[in-house]
Structure formats: structure tokens, C-alpha cells
DNA sequence: TATGTTAGTTAGTAACAACTAACATTTTGT
DNA sequence: ACAAAATGTTAGTTGTTACTAACTAACATA
């Protein structure tokens, strides 16, 4: 019964609307209209609204890039690595922006104990702490530095930048995201 | 007609629910029940749902503390000032947490062109840039440093920390918010 | 005692949204 | 050109929700 194309169109529209307005503020009719499809077609493809939501939510593009990077592409030059990680982070967040918003707006609906939005930063944190530990052993990070705090701050800054760019674009009018990241990493390295 | 007490109780419950579940997911019945009041009482006090939402939203405790601090309490010791500002920031965000969540979840409802969640960081940014400029002139910040980027990073880190503490408490299990802030500011100062 | 204020109760309306069913129409592959 | 698959249309059911109206009960105060 299903046609892959219309299925995808409906999913895309659904993600868009759910992330913009939240689950309960979106109607099937609205989704159908925007997807240029009849209401019935939506039901035929997804059975019910909640299932549509879950299917949208499962669209999260998981983070294989990070795994690969930490396994193969580290240079162990602090500046280069951190820059690359920041870029990867911003990319990943950008790609999954809508899903992330969807989770923020509908957290009560997400029963999955380990949703990707939660596990992603935690896994990344683990990898970063390990990386910093290696660098500390190599003498490239001061011995007295608290690596947990350093990691959390690194992730927090990156998240904060992502948030500000998307929710407060006025803030980043005079300076680009890239400049901010460079500034932050430069100041990190000097200590 | 209105009794100040029940009015406040209803408002408080409403803020709670709106911030947790979003406008359209909350019913008047629900609010009434949780406030231990009949549905009618809610309507008598607030006329309609949207008005209740707006009244809740207006509860935002604006930032007079910051104004005062920047006018009177600056020490012009970079470390002390930044620590204090971070503390004030976290306090303000904590106090207005629910309202902030309310805005995030219902941004489409907020027609007000200049909502406090938007203006607060922008005003703070202005003040911070000015402060950093003064400090740069005093020679306490390197001449080549981009102050816009520095400010945005400072705010982003603080926001990121606030977000992580509230939405990803697991992240901050082994290290306290205060430790992270100290670590961040220490590393800022060394550059 | 009388009166006004505040809140509860009950019943009901109007609108809307999720979802179903039956049938008609278009599109697609062969 | 034909059959099957995909989509549209229409009408209706069911449940929910914002909101109204009319009436009642408790209580404070003058």
C-alpha cells in the first residue's frame, strides 16, 4: 500500500510541524495539507498520530561520524582536534535540529529511556574526557587541570553557541560562529 | 470578585503545567484540579485560557539585579567580576526556569516582539562587551582579543551549563556547576 | 439580619480533532 | 488496454475541550 515517496514527504512535514509547534498543537489535517495529501493517506501510511510522531523521532541520524573521528582522524594537535570536534558537533546538531526541538517540546511523550538527545552528549563526553586524558599524559594539558570540568565546559560552550545561533540570531550578527569557536579554542589552548 | 490567594495559586499551577507540557497539552480542568479549585473559578479569575497564559508569562522577573551590579558592584578584578556575573546569571535563569521553558515550548504563542527571554541576553551582552572594553583599555585583556566573540562565548558557556544541569543532570554528576564555572573563568583569565 | 463577595455544581453548547468505513478516482506497471 | 496499487472524497462516529449560564452554598461585614 505505501508509496515510499509520499511516506517520506509526510514524515518530513511532520517533523517540521512537530518541532515548530509541538505534538498537540499539530493536527493530522495540517500535516496532510502541507504534504499536499489527503488526511486518509496519512492514516493509511502511519495508522495513527502517535505512531507518526515516533517514526519521525526515529529519524535521528545517529553519530557514527564521531566514532570514526575518534578512532581514525585524531591528530593529537590540541587546536586542530578541538576545532574539528567543534565543527562536527555543530554539523550534527544542525542536521538534527528539528528532532532535537521535537524532543525538547514533547519530552513527556518520549518514553524511550535512552533517547539519542540524551545519550549523544554523554557518549561524546566520555570520548572527550579520554582524549583530554591522553593529551594530559602527553604533557599537552596542565597536570592540575580538572578534565571533567574542562570537558563539560567545552560541550556547554558548543551547545550554547548552537542554541544562540538558532534561537537568538541577533546575538551572532557581528561575529560568525566560526570566529567564536576559534576564539574559544585559542583561549583554551593558552592555558 | 477575585481573591488574591486563589489567583496566585492558579497562576503558579499554570506556569508549572505550561512549562512542563506546553500550552495546548494543558487543559483548564487539569489546572483547576491541581489548584484544588473548580473549573469555573479559573474562568472567573482569568476569563480565558490565552489570558491565563499571558498572565503567567508576564511573571518573568526582570533583571534589575544585573543593572545594579554593573552600576555599583564591579571590582574591575576580572576573575571576581566574571565569577559574580556567572553566579548572577545562573541565579536569574534558575529563578525564571519555568517561564523560559514556557517560552521555548510555546514560542509561536508569544507575539510580543521583544520577549524577555530574547532581550535579556542581548542587554547582558551589551553590558559585558562594554565591561570587557574597559578592561582591555586598562590592559587587563590582550589587545588582539575579539571582545564580541569573547562575550558570546562567555554567555554561551553559561547558558550551556544551565541547560545541561537542568536537562542532562547526569552530565554534572561528578563535578559541580561551581567547579565548572571556576574552571572556565580560570582558563579565560590565563589568556 | 441583610448584603455582597467568592467559590462550587451541574448541565449544556459549539467546535474541533482523531479516526473509520465505503466508495470513487487516478496512477502505475505490464 | 487492463488490473492492481495508491490516493482522494465524503460522511459519520466518538471523544475532548474551551467556554457559558443558571443556580447554590459559605462566609464576612456592616
mmCIF file of N, CA and C in Angstrom, chain A residues 139-189:
data_model
loop_
_atom_site.group_PDB
_atom_site.id
_atom_site.type_symbol
_atom_site.label_atom_id
_atom_site.label_comp_id
_atom_site.label_asym_id
_atom_site.label_seq_id
_atom_site.Cartn_x
_atom_site.Cartn_y
_atom_site.Cartn_z
ATOM 1 N N UNK A 139 51.544 15.561 28.275
ATOM 2 C CA UNK A 139 52.076 16.833 28.753
ATOM 3 C C UNK A 139 51.544 18.033 28.004
ATOM 4 N N UNK A 140 50.493 17.826 27.197
ATOM 5 C CA UNK A 140 49.969 18.939 26.410
ATOM 6 C C UNK A 140 48.827 19.679 27.128
ATOM 7 N N UNK A 141 48.440 19.163 28.270
ATOM 8 C CA UNK A 141 47.469 19.852 29.118
ATOM 9 C C UNK A 141 48.033 19.858 30.529
ATOM 10 N N UNK A 142 47.892 20.993 31.192
ATOM 11 C CA UNK A 142 48.460 21.123 32.544
ATOM 12 C C UNK A 142 47.965 20.005 33.461
ATOM 13 N N UNK A 143 48.867 19.570 34.316
ATOM 14 C CA UNK A 143 48.563 18.439 35.185
ATOM 15 C C UNK A 143 47.410 18.722 36.139
ATOM 16 N N UNK A 144 47.326 19.982 36.619
ATOM 17 C CA UNK A 144 46.353 20.289 37.663
ATOM 18 C C UNK A 144 44.944 20.533 37.108
ATOM 19 N N UNK A 145 44.826 20.529 35.828
ATOM 20 C CA UNK A 145 43.536 20.847 35.209
ATOM 21 C C UNK A 145 42.505 19.746 35.466
ATOM 22 N N UNK A 146 41.287 20.149 35.845
ATOM 23 C CA UNK A 146 40.190 19.189 36.064
ATOM 24 C C UNK A 146 39.563 18.837 34.716
ATOM 25 N N UNK A 147 39.775 17.624 34.274
ATOM 26 C CA UNK A 147 39.364 17.264 32.910
ATOM 27 C C UNK A 147 37.849 17.121 32.779
ATOM 28 N N UNK A 148 37.200 16.696 33.843
ATOM 29 C CA UNK A 148 35.727 16.636 33.820
ATOM 30 C C UNK A 148 35.149 18.019 33.544
ATOM 31 N N UNK A 149 35.599 18.979 34.341
ATOM 32 C CA UNK A 149 35.098 20.349 34.185
ATOM 33 C C UNK A 149 35.435 20.893 32.804
ATOM 34 N N UNK A 150 36.663 20.642 32.374
ATOM 35 C CA UNK A 150 37.077 21.110 31.053
ATOM 36 C C UNK A 150 36.143 20.565 29.968
ATOM 37 N N UNK A 151 35.875 19.277 30.037
ATOM 38 C CA UNK A 151 35.009 18.652 29.028
ATOM 39 C C UNK A 151 33.607 19.235 29.051
ATOM 40 N N UNK A 152 33.063 19.337 30.244
ATOM 41 C CA UNK A 152 31.698 19.863 30.358
ATOM 42 C C UNK A 152 31.632 21.293 29.833
ATOM 43 N N UNK A 153 32.644 22.065 30.130
ATOM 44 C CA UNK A 153 32.657 23.440 29.624
ATOM 45 C C UNK A 153 32.770 23.475 28.107
ATOM 46 N N UNK A 154 33.592 22.606 27.581
ATOM 47 C CA UNK A 154 33.735 22.554 26.123
ATOM 48 C C UNK A 154 32.402 22.227 25.464
ATOM 49 N N UNK A 155 31.728 21.223 26.007
ATOM 50 C CA UNK A 155 30.434 20.843 25.437
ATOM 51 C C UNK A 155 29.386 21.925 25.667
ATOM 52 N N UNK A 156 29.417 22.525 26.843
ATOM 53 C CA UNK A 156 28.433 23.567 27.154
ATOM 54 C C UNK A 156 28.599 24.756 26.222
ATOM 55 N N UNK A 157 29.829 25.161 26.005
ATOM 56 C CA UNK A 157 30.066 26.287 25.105
ATOM 57 C C UNK A 157 29.545 25.974 23.713
ATOM 58 N N UNK A 158 29.859 24.779 23.249
ATOM 59 C CA UNK A 158 29.398 24.409 21.917
ATOM 60 C C UNK A 158 27.876 24.362 21.839
ATOM 61 N N UNK A 159 27.274 23.813 22.865
ATOM 62 C CA UNK A 159 25.815 23.789 22.848
ATOM 63 C C UNK A 159 25.244 25.196 22.920
ATOM 64 N N UNK A 160 25.795 26.001 23.807
ATOM 65 C CA UNK A 160 25.329 27.378 23.935
ATOM 66 C C UNK A 160 25.426 28.131 22.625
ATOM 67 N N UNK A 161 26.522 27.942 21.918
ATOM 68 C CA UNK A 161 26.679 28.609 20.624
ATOM 69 C C UNK A 161 25.607 28.123 19.647
ATOM 70 N N UNK A 162 25.424 26.832 19.630
ATOM 71 C CA UNK A 162 24.392 26.283 18.747
ATOM 72 C C UNK A 162 23.022 26.879 19.064
ATOM 73 N N UNK A 163 22.732 26.926 20.337
ATOM 74 C CA UNK A 163 21.433 27.459 20.753
ATOM 75 C C UNK A 163 21.292 28.931 20.361
ATOM 76 N N UNK A 164 22.293 29.694 20.632
ATOM 77 C CA UNK A 164 22.209 31.126 20.344
ATOM 78 C C UNK A 164 22.060 31.405 18.857
ATOM 79 N N UNK A 165 22.802 30.669 18.072
ATOM 80 C CA UNK A 165 22.682 30.861 16.621
ATOM 81 C C UNK A 165 21.257 30.613 16.160
ATOM 82 N N UNK A 166 20.632 29.620 16.716
ATOM 83 C CA UNK A 166 19.311 29.222 16.232
ATOM 84 C C UNK A 166 18.170 29.977 16.883
ATOM 85 N N UNK A 167 18.326 30.319 18.147
ATOM 86 C CA UNK A 167 17.217 30.960 18.853
ATOM 87 C C UNK A 167 17.437 32.444 19.064
ATOM 88 N N UNK A 168 18.653 32.873 18.984
ATOM 89 C CA UNK A 168 18.940 34.299 19.170
ATOM 90 C C UNK A 168 19.912 34.780 18.092
ATOM 91 N N UNK A 169 19.496 34.668 16.843
ATOM 92 C CA UNK A 169 20.433 35.004 15.759
ATOM 93 C C UNK A 169 20.962 36.431 15.859
ATOM 94 N N UNK A 170 20.178 37.299 16.484
ATOM 95 C CA UNK A 170 20.640 38.681 16.646
ATOM 96 C C UNK A 170 21.970 38.758 17.367
ATOM 97 N N UNK A 171 22.152 37.790 18.238
ATOM 98 C CA UNK A 171 23.361 37.776 19.062
ATOM 99 C C UNK A 171 24.611 37.609 18.201
ATOM 100 N N UNK A 172 24.458 36.805 17.155
ATOM 101 C CA UNK A 172 25.642 36.493 16.333
ATOM 102 C C UNK A 172 25.648 37.303 15.041
ATOM 103 N N UNK A 173 25.206 38.540 15.113
ATOM 104 C CA UNK A 173 25.127 39.318 13.890
ATOM 105 C C UNK A 173 26.476 39.890 13.484
ATOM 106 N N UNK A 174 27.262 40.232 14.492
ATOM 107 C CA UNK A 174 28.517 40.916 14.178
ATOM 108 C C UNK A 174 29.716 39.987 14.135
ATOM 109 N N UNK A 175 29.491 38.748 14.489
ATOM 110 C CA UNK A 175 30.602 37.798 14.574
ATOM 111 C C UNK A 175 30.074 36.443 14.140
ATOM 112 N N UNK A 176 30.884 35.685 13.418
ATOM 113 C CA UNK A 176 30.397 34.394 12.928
ATOM 114 C C UNK A 176 30.621 33.291 13.952
ATOM 115 N N UNK A 177 29.892 32.231 13.784
ATOM 116 C CA UNK A 177 30.049 31.065 14.652
ATOM 117 C C UNK A 177 31.493 30.578 14.635
ATOM 118 N N UNK A 178 32.062 30.544 13.444
ATOM 119 C CA UNK A 178 33.430 30.041 13.316
ATOM 120 C C UNK A 178 34.406 30.903 14.124
ATOM 121 N N UNK A 179 34.222 32.208 14.051
ATOM 122 C CA UNK A 179 35.097 33.091 14.814
ATOM 123 C C UNK A 179 34.999 32.817 16.306
ATOM 124 N N UNK A 180 33.773 32.608 16.773
ATOM 125 C CA UNK A 180 33.584 32.339 18.192
ATOM 126 C C UNK A 180 34.292 31.058 18.588
ATOM 127 N N UNK A 181 34.108 30.027 17.790
ATOM 128 C CA UNK A 181 34.749 28.748 18.099
ATOM 129 C C UNK A 181 36.267 28.906 18.139
ATOM 130 N N UNK A 182 36.797 29.598 17.132
ATOM 131 C CA UNK A 182 38.255 29.812 17.125
ATOM 132 C C UNK A 182 38.698 30.547 18.375
ATOM 133 N N UNK A 183 37.989 31.609 18.702
ATOM 134 C CA UNK A 183 38.330 32.394 19.889
ATOM 135 C C UNK A 183 38.325 31.516 21.127
ATOM 136 N N UNK A 184 37.303 30.709 21.248
ATOM 137 C CA UNK A 184 37.187 29.867 22.440
ATOM 138 C C UNK A 184 38.337 28.880 22.516
ATOM 139 N N UNK A 185 38.616 28.213 21.410
ATOM 140 C CA UNK A 185 39.658 27.188 21.425
ATOM 141 C C UNK A 185 41.041 27.803 21.621
ATOM 142 N N UNK A 186 41.253 28.951 21.007
ATOM 143 C CA UNK A 186 42.525 29.643 21.236
ATOM 144 C C UNK A 186 42.736 29.909 22.712
ATOM 145 N N UNK A 187 41.695 30.393 23.365
ATOM 146 C CA UNK A 187 41.861 30.742 24.777
ATOM 147 C C UNK A 187 42.001 29.482 25.629
ATOM 148 N N UNK A 188 41.397 28.407 25.181
ATOM 149 C CA UNK A 188 41.545 27.126 25.887
ATOM 150 C C UNK A 188 42.991 26.663 25.845
ATOM 151 N N UNK A 189 43.566 26.792 24.684
ATOM 152 C CA UNK A 189 44.896 26.237 24.467
ATOM 153 C C UNK A 189 45.960 26.992 25.237
#
